[in-house]
Amino acid sequence: MAATDPLASMDDGTRAALDVPSDLLAIDPEAMRRLGYSIVDRVVEHMASIGDQRAISEEEPARLRALIGGPAPVTPSPIADDLGLLADVVLRNQQHGDHPRYFARVPGPSSYPAVLGEWLATGMQSVASSWGGGSGPTAVEIIACEWLRDEIGLAPTCEAVLLSGGSMANITGAITARHLRGEGVIYLTDQTHASIKRGLLAMGQPAEAIRSLPPDEHYRLSASTLRAAMAEDRSRGLRPLMVVATAGTTNTGAVDDLPSIADICDEYGAWLHVDGAYGGPAALCKRGRAVMPGLERADSFVVDPHKWLFQPYDIACLFVREPGALERTFAMYPEYLADVTGSEVDLHNRSLELTRRGRGIKLWLTLRAYGLDTIGRAIDRGIGLAEYAQLVIEADPNLEIITPAQLGIITFAARGRTDRDHSLAAARLTADGYAAVTSTVLSGRTVLRLCIINPATTTADLDGTIERLSAYLA
Amino acid sequence: MAATDPLASMDDGTRAALDVPSDLLAIDPEAMRRLGYSIVDRVVEHMASIGDQRAISEEEPARLRALIGGPAPVTPSPIADDLGLLADVVLRNQQHGDHPRYFARVPGPSSYPAVLGEWLATGMQSVASSWGGGSGPTAVEIIACEWLRDEIGLAPTCEAVLLSGGSMANITGAITARHLRGEGVIYLTDQTHASIKRGLLAMGQPAEAIRSLPPDEHYRLSASTLRAAMAEDRSRGLRPLMVVATAGTTNTGAVDDLPSIADICDEYGAWLHVDGAYGGPAALCKRGRAVMPGLERADSFVVDPHKWLFQPYDIACLFVREPGALERTFAMYPEYLADVTGSEVDLHNRSLELTRRGRGIKLWLTLRAYGLDTIGRAIDRGIGLAEYAQLVIEADPNLEIITPAQLGIITFAARGRTDRDHSLAAARLTADGYAAVTSTVLSGRTVLRLCIINPATTTADLDGTIERLSAYLA
């Protein structure tokens, strides 16, 4: 092909670079297998024995730096040793969201089929950016999200995109609403997840165009308060843009009255965004679905499979009801993407992410591996475990229920004890390692909170946790 | 603990939920190991034989739906069969960014140590959100980013956060700049990555406050054009906020004149953001570093390890020079995070992401496993391969260089052939499967582009690719 030998005119730098062997980063296949198997063994052991370990551990910065820090590594270190350091030091020192007594914040009860799906996707460098460049991972993502959409009971026209978490999924929904409807006022409550307000400010929403409304006595967005706020804004010449309702708040599991809120949104032409990042999966079981009517009226809806759908981090799903709305908001056709855009779905046109790993693969495999009947039962068990915890707390004269069991979350307190007592009790149990528990603040009072969505949790785990907390607060 | 038997007052729904066995989602450990090993074997085979496979494949939507779609799965399917479907159908039908003849867009030459790190992190549900809830993964992330910062030659005060890709990392930098400096005009060129403009609009930057300047004849941001634009804006009472410079454009690998641009930024009080998402890793080798002076002057800098640092998707890194700047922009202290905020770094306060998987683990393991000497050589080989491609193209009388080899990227064209001819040639080779190649548009002309950063690529791979393209265009 070449008329002359290209090597003849090569400079020394190029020549030296080409002298680097093409297998420089390759590892002997036998060693690859051995290292890979060792991770499988380690993870299987982790999953089998997690309940016998601490629910959360923390290490001092200086000690961590001594073990894993130091100057930048110039020469190679043995991988097997480093994998040991990662497992024994790095990954030990964190909250174990997959531990059966991890009740803090929101657990992440990951499951093995999901891990397998993510492993395969990672090892084969999955990508779901354009149809032409990733038809397989794109199709899997679309199909898995359609299954979720239909089983959760969202509007059948909803289109979806997977993102890294509820924060990004909620903000992506808000950006879409603003793009389609124009600027306006956004309504939420102090029970709306705090990441949403942060996201709204980051997208340039003026703070004065965010109404943080007082919730009702059940920590829900009050329809009458919302209507009054919208009416007042309109009377001042402002335009209601969007309502952020919640299907399962992080604080109490409360579900907003979506049918009433949807009616108000219709009346005022506002976009209804429903944050089901935490609670959304509950719609996959009968008892959860019963407390969340109106999901089909959401203009946009978020659910995080890495919370209550048994996935490793990260995966969140945004649904938008109006077909093409995401593409109209996010489509981008630069010249170097010219060869990969076409009539099929290009998921990089549905959010701010361009390179997108195939997040849908693990979700698809999980739904297939268990089937939705089993998944619904696993979720219902979480709802039931929180109801059980409520009965245990009610039977303890030292304790009182603050908010009843709702979608796996219960809050309670010890009678006559201070805010600080409650914070300390949560911290003490967490430091002990038996369980991880956080306090929260409701109506100005610091209370204890358990989020119980891991089906591997037993009633004995709850007995032991509540017993210890009650004793600390006796 | 309980004064009475809580079970006595349990309703039927709760009782049925608790009858769901706690091991409902558990899988027999032997089966777990077998399934895990099968993925290891599959990935080892994939990595060993990728060069013998097609560089990219695409499947029809209807055929994919027939194979992996259908109604939502109610009952379980065998995992082993589904893993086969995922490997053979889903993950086959995509661009293989880790293929040695994948030269389109930006390859993703993933390496096995990085895969191992991600596997372990996934299996152990890694999380790097708060210090208290993830001191291990947080420390690993900080340490790995410090190594990169120092070896790339950024300012030593830079703090970092890992994100899902260049799009999110660049926008996070821009949000930080705006938060700290206030509203103003943002300057870029038509060679700036298109995802950045999309991100700026999403963060609420008015289109009229984005200046897309014409680049110089080498497709770089022109210092004189920039200065003139800033002067004009200032004379109109507008405030220059930020310049988006690029260290290695996606189109041509061009590196902007950072020292001159930094001087202008100093003069006008503008924030200098440098997008090194693609080219940044080149600073880890001597020849790359030589063409990127001035990186230490960046106020914020982005590099995507999932491009040229041998990582599986996704991982991008944002550095910000001013200590505490990220926290001042993104910190969020809602009440249910009360127990986990403290004096140590809470990475959820450095971007819009709250739940964050431990993305740093794979990067740390990769840097340790190879050492930076080897990694620098692997990167230098990519630079050299593009230089080799240039020599081959120059030796072909049918072809002409459009932009010379720069940081692994070369663009070229056939003399006397149309835009469409070039698009078709790229599409034909890609459809053939031997290699994946994309065209791009430079100064209105459609040309061919090779991005050659996989050290496993051989000169024979380049000979074969250029020979075929030349023949298609003869």
XYZ file of C-alpha atoms in Angstrom, chain B residues 123-433:
311
model
C -19.524 -7.199 44.779
C -18.946 -5.525 48.119
C -21.384 -2.662 47.474
C -18.751 0.061 47.688
C -19.855 3.549 48.603
C -17.901 6.799 48.817
C -20.483 9.356 49.881
C -19.535 10.423 53.397
C -16.349 9.888 55.348
C -18.143 8.150 58.190
C -20.061 5.933 55.809
C -17.194 5.220 53.439
C -13.782 6.153 54.795
C -12.052 3.372 52.846
C -13.463 4.092 49.372
C -13.202 7.832 50.064
C -9.528 7.576 50.990
C -8.779 5.449 47.936
C -10.483 7.988 45.689
C -8.631 10.912 47.209
C -5.275 9.150 47.069
C -5.663 7.952 43.478
C -6.700 11.444 42.395
C -3.746 12.993 44.218
C -1.426 10.656 42.336
C -3.000 11.735 39.060
C -2.899 15.396 40.019
C 0.787 15.296 40.863
C 1.851 13.142 37.932
C -0.176 15.148 35.419
C 1.318 18.320 36.877
C -1.749 20.153 38.124
C -1.548 22.697 40.922
C -0.776 20.893 44.201
C -3.767 22.490 45.925
C -6.218 20.795 43.574
C -8.982 18.778 45.191
C -10.862 16.178 43.228
C -14.064 14.250 42.793
C -14.854 11.348 40.484
C -17.911 11.498 38.254
C -19.564 9.403 35.573
C -17.917 10.987 32.560
C -16.503 14.094 30.974
C -19.941 15.605 30.506
C -20.742 15.584 34.203
C -17.197 16.474 35.253
C -17.051 19.501 32.967
C -20.480 20.748 34.010
C -19.594 20.269 37.670
C -16.547 22.456 37.122
C -18.661 25.099 35.428
C -21.252 25.086 38.215
C -18.414 25.572 40.698
C -16.981 28.491 38.745
C -20.358 30.199 38.532
C -21.105 29.621 42.193
C -17.806 31.148 43.299
C -17.508 33.943 40.760
C -21.103 34.777 39.921
C -22.832 35.057 36.550
C -20.888 35.992 33.458
C -19.863 35.114 29.937
C -18.336 31.731 29.085
C -15.902 31.352 26.188
C -15.260 28.257 24.114
C -14.811 27.284 20.454
C -16.560 25.016 17.993
C -13.848 22.474 18.824
C -14.903 22.388 22.472
C -16.657 19.130 23.202
C -20.334 19.498 22.345
C -21.398 17.995 25.659
C -20.062 21.093 27.392
C -22.390 23.514 25.659
C -25.277 21.151 26.344
C -24.264 21.092 29.992
C -23.922 24.855 30.224
C -27.421 25.367 28.853
C -28.750 22.772 31.295
C -27.191 24.639 34.203
C -29.121 27.696 33.107
C -26.342 29.566 31.359
C -28.093 31.839 28.835
C -27.180 30.986 25.232
C -26.344 34.656 24.689
C -23.712 34.425 27.430
C -21.841 31.611 25.680
C -19.292 32.758 23.100
C -18.394 30.074 20.601
C -15.244 31.585 19.143
C -13.729 30.569 15.810
C -10.603 28.489 16.423
C -7.259 29.219 14.807
C -6.014 27.316 11.760
C -4.794 24.508 14.025
C -8.253 24.153 15.596
C -7.107 25.720 18.840
C -8.655 28.461 20.902
C -6.896 31.589 19.663
C -5.507 33.760 22.438
C -5.937 36.924 20.403
C -9.521 36.081 19.478
C -10.243 35.328 23.118
C -8.735 38.582 24.320
C -10.702 40.573 21.769
C -13.950 38.863 22.739
C -13.369 39.507 26.426
C -12.462 43.109 25.802
C -15.593 43.621 23.769
C -17.771 41.986 26.397
C -16.255 44.077 29.116
C -16.764 47.229 27.075
C -20.440 46.271 26.865
C -20.582 45.940 30.634
C -20.494 42.154 30.621
C -18.322 40.109 32.906
C -16.064 37.322 31.614
C -16.732 34.360 33.896
C -14.927 31.352 32.480
C -12.857 30.103 29.575
C -13.181 26.476 28.526
C -9.835 25.482 27.055
C -9.054 22.000 25.809
C -5.991 19.821 26.295
C -6.529 17.369 23.461
C -9.689 17.992 21.474
C -11.828 15.054 20.476
C -11.712 16.098 16.849
C -7.996 16.498 16.252
C -6.131 16.117 19.549
C -5.261 19.824 19.446
C -3.991 21.387 22.665
C -4.853 24.998 23.378
C -2.107 27.459 24.286
C -2.764 27.273 28.004
C -0.062 29.691 29.230
C -1.333 32.505 26.994
C -4.951 31.734 27.808
C -4.154 31.632 31.522
C -2.543 35.067 31.251
C -5.697 36.443 29.663
C -7.833 34.798 32.335
C -5.685 36.429 35.018
C -6.013 39.765 33.305
C -9.792 39.541 33.138
C -10.373 37.696 36.383
C -11.862 34.751 34.508
C -11.875 31.137 35.635
C -9.751 28.817 33.501
C -11.376 25.445 32.987
C -9.308 22.934 31.034
C -11.043 19.963 29.473
C -8.469 17.199 29.398
C -11.128 14.487 29.370
C -9.494 12.951 26.345
C -5.927 14.254 26.323
C -5.149 14.670 30.002
C -3.542 11.254 30.538
C -0.942 12.089 27.898
C 0.710 14.271 30.529
C 1.759 11.015 32.199
C 4.397 10.493 29.509
C 7.221 12.803 28.575
C 6.208 13.507 25.002
C 2.632 14.223 25.983
C 3.630 16.483 28.834
C 5.858 18.471 26.490
C 2.897 19.601 24.385
C 0.718 20.570 27.366
C 2.503 23.316 29.294
C 0.442 25.359 31.710
C -1.790 22.651 33.170
C -0.846 23.873 36.643
C -2.619 27.138 35.909
C -6.038 25.568 35.436
C -8.655 26.578 37.999
C -10.437 23.371 37.145
C -9.370 20.414 35.068
C -11.116 17.293 33.827
C -9.617 13.973 32.845
C -11.539 10.796 31.999
C -9.672 7.686 33.099
C -12.196 5.622 31.119
C -10.716 7.049 27.944
C -6.919 6.842 28.020
C -6.231 5.398 31.450
C -7.342 1.852 30.753
C -10.534 1.809 32.823
C -13.942 0.285 32.196
C -16.790 2.794 32.034
C -17.495 4.924 33.978
C -14.968 7.192 35.639
C -14.092 10.838 35.094
C -12.161 13.130 37.379
C -12.693 16.805 38.111
C -9.921 18.759 39.825
C -10.504 22.201 41.318
C -7.535 24.289 42.387
C -9.079 26.337 45.190
C -9.326 24.232 48.348
C -12.875 23.946 49.631
C -14.365 25.349 46.435
C -16.295 22.168 45.667
C -17.726 21.948 49.171
C -18.731 25.600 49.123
C -20.634 24.920 45.925
C -22.195 21.544 46.645
C -22.319 20.971 50.412
C -25.666 19.860 51.708
C -26.477 19.041 55.303
C -29.968 17.670 55.519
C -31.038 16.354 58.872
C -30.849 12.689 57.969
C -27.194 13.063 57.126
C -26.566 14.586 60.535
C -24.694 11.589 61.897
C -22.266 11.234 59.027
C -20.935 14.724 58.442
C -17.780 15.740 60.195
C -14.272 16.985 59.754
C -13.245 14.417 57.141
C -13.999 14.675 53.442
C -17.579 13.913 52.501
C -17.389 13.370 48.774
C -21.142 13.789 48.386
C -20.445 17.445 49.072
C -18.212 17.754 46.006
C -20.740 17.235 43.219
C -24.442 16.737 42.624
C -24.172 13.012 43.370
C -25.184 11.874 46.850
C -24.993 8.097 46.633
C -21.640 7.480 44.985
C -20.131 4.101 44.269
C -16.415 3.753 44.924
C -15.190 4.693 41.457
C -11.655 5.271 42.707
C -10.995 1.649 43.580
C -10.355 0.487 40.025
C -8.176 3.505 39.289
C -6.083 2.982 42.417
C -5.607 -0.694 41.599
C -4.633 0.058 37.997
C -2.031 2.646 38.963
C -0.588 0.247 41.549
C -0.727 -2.853 39.378
C 1.199 -1.356 36.476
C 3.020 1.553 38.077
C 3.187 4.917 36.380
C 6.264 4.071 34.319
C 4.413 1.335 32.490
C 1.282 3.424 32.167
C 3.298 6.282 30.714
C 4.846 3.919 28.190
C 1.434 2.533 27.236
C 0.206 6.073 26.604
C 3.325 7.012 24.674
C 2.741 4.003 22.450
C -0.647 5.469 21.477
C 0.981 8.770 20.592
C 3.550 6.864 18.561
C 0.960 4.743 16.775
C -0.785 7.862 15.498
C 2.577 9.198 14.328
C 3.143 5.921 12.538
C -0.294 6.231 10.922
C 0.690 9.679 9.708
C 3.778 8.262 8.000
C 1.708 5.553 6.339
C -0.851 8.094 5.132
C 1.856 10.450 3.884
C 3.369 7.607 1.894
C 0.052 6.973 0.132
C -0.310 9.321 -2.864
C -4.095 8.884 -2.729
C -4.304 10.382 0.750
C -3.495 13.671 2.402
C -3.068 14.634 6.024
C -5.659 17.097 7.305
C -4.310 17.436 10.831
C -1.103 15.721 11.883
C -0.841 13.120 14.620
C -1.574 14.861 17.907
C -2.039 12.950 21.129
C -3.128 9.791 19.361
C -5.491 11.405 16.842
C -4.944 11.917 13.139
C -7.307 13.171 10.452
C -6.860 12.648 6.741
C -8.726 12.532 3.467
C -8.524 11.185 -0.040
C -7.615 13.723 -2.679
C -10.494 14.746 -4.894
C -13.210 12.752 -3.181
C -16.445 14.129 -1.773
C -17.649 14.443 1.795
C -20.051 11.625 1.137
C -17.287 9.380 -0.178
C -15.472 9.784 3.121
C -18.542 9.106 5.230
C -19.251 6.014 3.171
C -15.686 4.757 3.448
C -15.806 5.005 7.231
C -19.210 3.355 7.308
C -18.103 0.580 4.949
C -15.048 -0.365 6.983
C -17.092 -0.223 10.170
C -19.826 -2.381 8.640
C -17.170 -4.839 7.517
C -16.173 -5.190 11.161
